[in-house]
């Protein structure tokens, strides 16, 4: 039989467990007592004060292939087997996981099967999953709750009942209450009333007595010290009850309100939930009275809705790491299990693997050469992994890292690892550390992780003492994973080079920590794109450092780029250079459009878009002399921006069916749409052209996109492969 | 600044668990965790298999008859392959527990279609919660009549071989009870193959080649565990006459379990049959064990040798491969033994770096060391792969990329996932006769390019 003894810390459950083990052993049982309290003193009385090595301490210091169960199993009074699970120091790591790990270890050696009675002595203040392990069906057959009449003790007992009910709803697993009197302020009625309310018997009542203190001083159980004492007889009686098969009861905890009222000296009757004083004579264990209590309805909480969230690339840890690797001269320290980093690194390297294969281009930023991971182990999770992270960080510093971005995953978040002391220590060694505390998913999804990394570096890494230098500019908030990033960078750099303006810092794309420190060197910055996070970043730079930004984002299409170049010319006092650049670009652009016109001019077009950032598309349509029959925008008219309304008219549609209807009526030659999945197919005489939201920046980006459309204007040949769908289904479904 | 090799480019324990469980056809492998933990597996695994479920997302005229319901397939449970969904947890679920969300996901998915097996894997975060979810899974399993496995401990930073091995033993315990062992009598001998998994680069081709060569030896293949085998075929593992284990690194516990619980002998291949010599050795040994005639297979090997001779002689001339040509390889010990035997002992190319991955035991390392010692190259064991230049490199695309980025003249031959993205329509392999030819083809082309790049 396996018995779990649960109780609030300090309630005397270890004394009870030890005495019970002793009494059972005296009854001829082969007993194993397992202490599941990080305090690890459960078996002290059985072992006459001799300490034993805890399982967790043993696992921490012994190589796997040298581990044996004999090393942590000790014998005590009458051959009682003694094991202490142990746990981390208070405030560190995860004690619950510690209990789980200890049980996994004991299972490896099938220890439990060698005993006929097992007593688990479990801390009941915390009923997290780990501490609930002994309650799981493969372990305790019967559960005792040790409590006094004090409010907090009863509260803890009720919590434990809740935990048990959640783990094994409806099952009868509670043996009853062991009332351990604490003397003053502890009234037996409270315990009896609670027992009655929860439908449980009070199995034994242990009086407050100096016998326990005397036995404690001799580091032995009262059962061993004086078998004829009243206290000893109580435990012998409990052992007898256990040996004679205990009746078991279901866990019927009081709900929050009920326990509150109860602790105020009131209890609940079934009828209308009206609090009334319970009859003091109500007999414990008379279930009929109490099972009728309204069973507490668990509070409903919103679940993570799998049908509503926007799909992203992963968790915040991954988002932060994806961004951090872009700081070239800085090491990234992932404080995470190998799993998390393996997923993250493959996400990052996927881009460069494809890049090399598809384009023969090596993207060094995506080959994370400066990435180190702490490879968190189970021990780190249990005891806290700061030491481990510190060692890795110091190694990085020793290998020459001048700055480190540390990103934390879920496990350190849950174990409460704080890397601030490591940061301070590194600083004294001349190595900076920036801690991006995503704690895995705590910070949210991928985007939130990126945001946190952006914010941390924007606020902490920019040096205030730097003086502005003329003729330089910062690019802020480039896409880090986009095939367009390089193209855009090259296009904008070309314009800036022509004007004699240097790019000071790309925040954050293939930049160095030195660039970030020197962000304020540039008198102006420009946002590459703008969304909510982009705006927030801009605000940080403006309010924290008084940075000045060019209006809007990098220009798309010819006209926008002309305006942007002229503005740059004005701001940097390079009007002449700007004018000649624009003039040259104009000639080139017109030549390109002339070439394209024969393909597009006069074609009737239907445009279907899901947002309004397509000014460049309408300008291009105008230049190509396309005949825009109708523009349908998915969304509400209120979503539109004024500039859009002034320049282009559009129908606002609420769903994709409007597109199909318009197709039917208008029969256009071309459909330009930004979400190709909106339309499965079109008629033979119509061409479907997907358009990107970001056509790239610079004078010629629009014309270049139109150049790519030319091939799509040819008649599409429908392959016969589609008719083999049935064969696929026949052979592979 | 920091040598990136192997610091974070090798797979983890969960990958091992997933790849073993996913290897049962129509199984549902659910990762109980946030999107982060699931995202990678959703996209990375099962690439070497042809599965209808990968086309469930098609709409319009191409929509498959048995495609999953549209709203469900587009939900966040499924990003990437529909065989490996996740519960899509948020941080609050870590605090309040994951039970509700897990139940919800399983009910949504299992109501929609029938799966052969359910495996629920706790991810690093959820494993810390210690929730006893077996009760719920037991209930669900009863309701939907589906066997289930619950992996509570993802072992954090352990390697995938251990994960695969643990999962395989759990699968055997669950699905092939020892009491069910029934040997059929008469007919062709039948073997089961172990050690393959869905994360294998050339899974389809490897299995096809092993089956083809064994068939030439008069041996049938029953179940190929971990390679999209049906539940029924897995359950009939105990009928096999011999259990053949490839990659002992992945099958240490499995091998012991097979020996202990089933009556059939276990034949363990400590060197992958790469190249004609090891293929011949492998087939001779199995045939001897089962008393079959491997003559037709040996004939096939002879033809392969002849073909290889032609290409080597024609393109490399009388001197064979250039004396200054080098190769580097990473992988599990048994695979490396295969490559060293073929590339060095058969083709006559010197290694520059041989890097065993994952927890190889002493015996496995020693076998590899001995092989290298015989060609006077034991110093190349564990040589820093990032220092390799002007060489053929056999490894996964992450390693090939990292070495290419920081070295000179590297011709990469992909042997494992992750890959560069090249789409293989024709099944390829590096084992057996077909494997020897394909590998030779890659090497010959590699030599040409390496010469041209100098
Ligand atoms: S969600 Fe947490 S456990 Fe999962 S990959 Fe992200 S950091 Fe790791």
PDB file of C-alpha atoms in Angstrom, chain A residues 560 563 612-613 615 618 639-649:
ATOM      1  CA  UNK A 560       7.693  58.821 -54.022  1.00  0.00           C
ATOM      2  CA  UNK A 563      10.033  63.460 -53.540  1.00  0.00           C
ATOM      3  CA  UNK A 612      -4.143  50.623 -48.418  1.00  0.00           C
ATOM      4  CA  UNK A 613      -0.376  50.818 -48.719  1.00  0.00           C
ATOM      5  CA  UNK A 615       0.111  54.132 -53.722  1.00  0.00           C
ATOM      6  CA  UNK A 618      -1.791  53.123 -58.821  1.00  0.00           C
ATOM      7  CA  UNK A 639      -9.892  52.189 -42.335  1.00  0.00           C
ATOM      8  CA  UNK A 640      -8.771  54.288 -45.243  1.00  0.00           C
ATOM      9  CA  UNK A 641      -6.246  57.022 -44.930  1.00  0.00           C
ATOM     10  CA  UNK A 642      -7.059  60.497 -46.241  1.00  0.00           C
ATOM     11  CA  UNK A 643      -4.290  60.480 -48.793  1.00  0.00           C
ATOM     12  CA  UNK A 644      -5.700  57.378 -50.319  1.00  0.00           C
ATOM     13  CA  UNK A 645      -9.212  58.777 -50.561  1.00  0.00           C
ATOM     14  CA  UNK A 646      -7.984  61.942 -52.167  1.00  0.00           C
ATOM     15  CA  UNK A 647      -5.994  60.181 -54.829  1.00  0.00           C
ATOM     16  CA  UNK A 648      -7.852  56.993 -55.651  1.00  0.00           C
ATOM     17  CA  UNK A 649     -11.404  55.858 -55.463  1.00  0.00           C
TER      18      UNK A 649
END
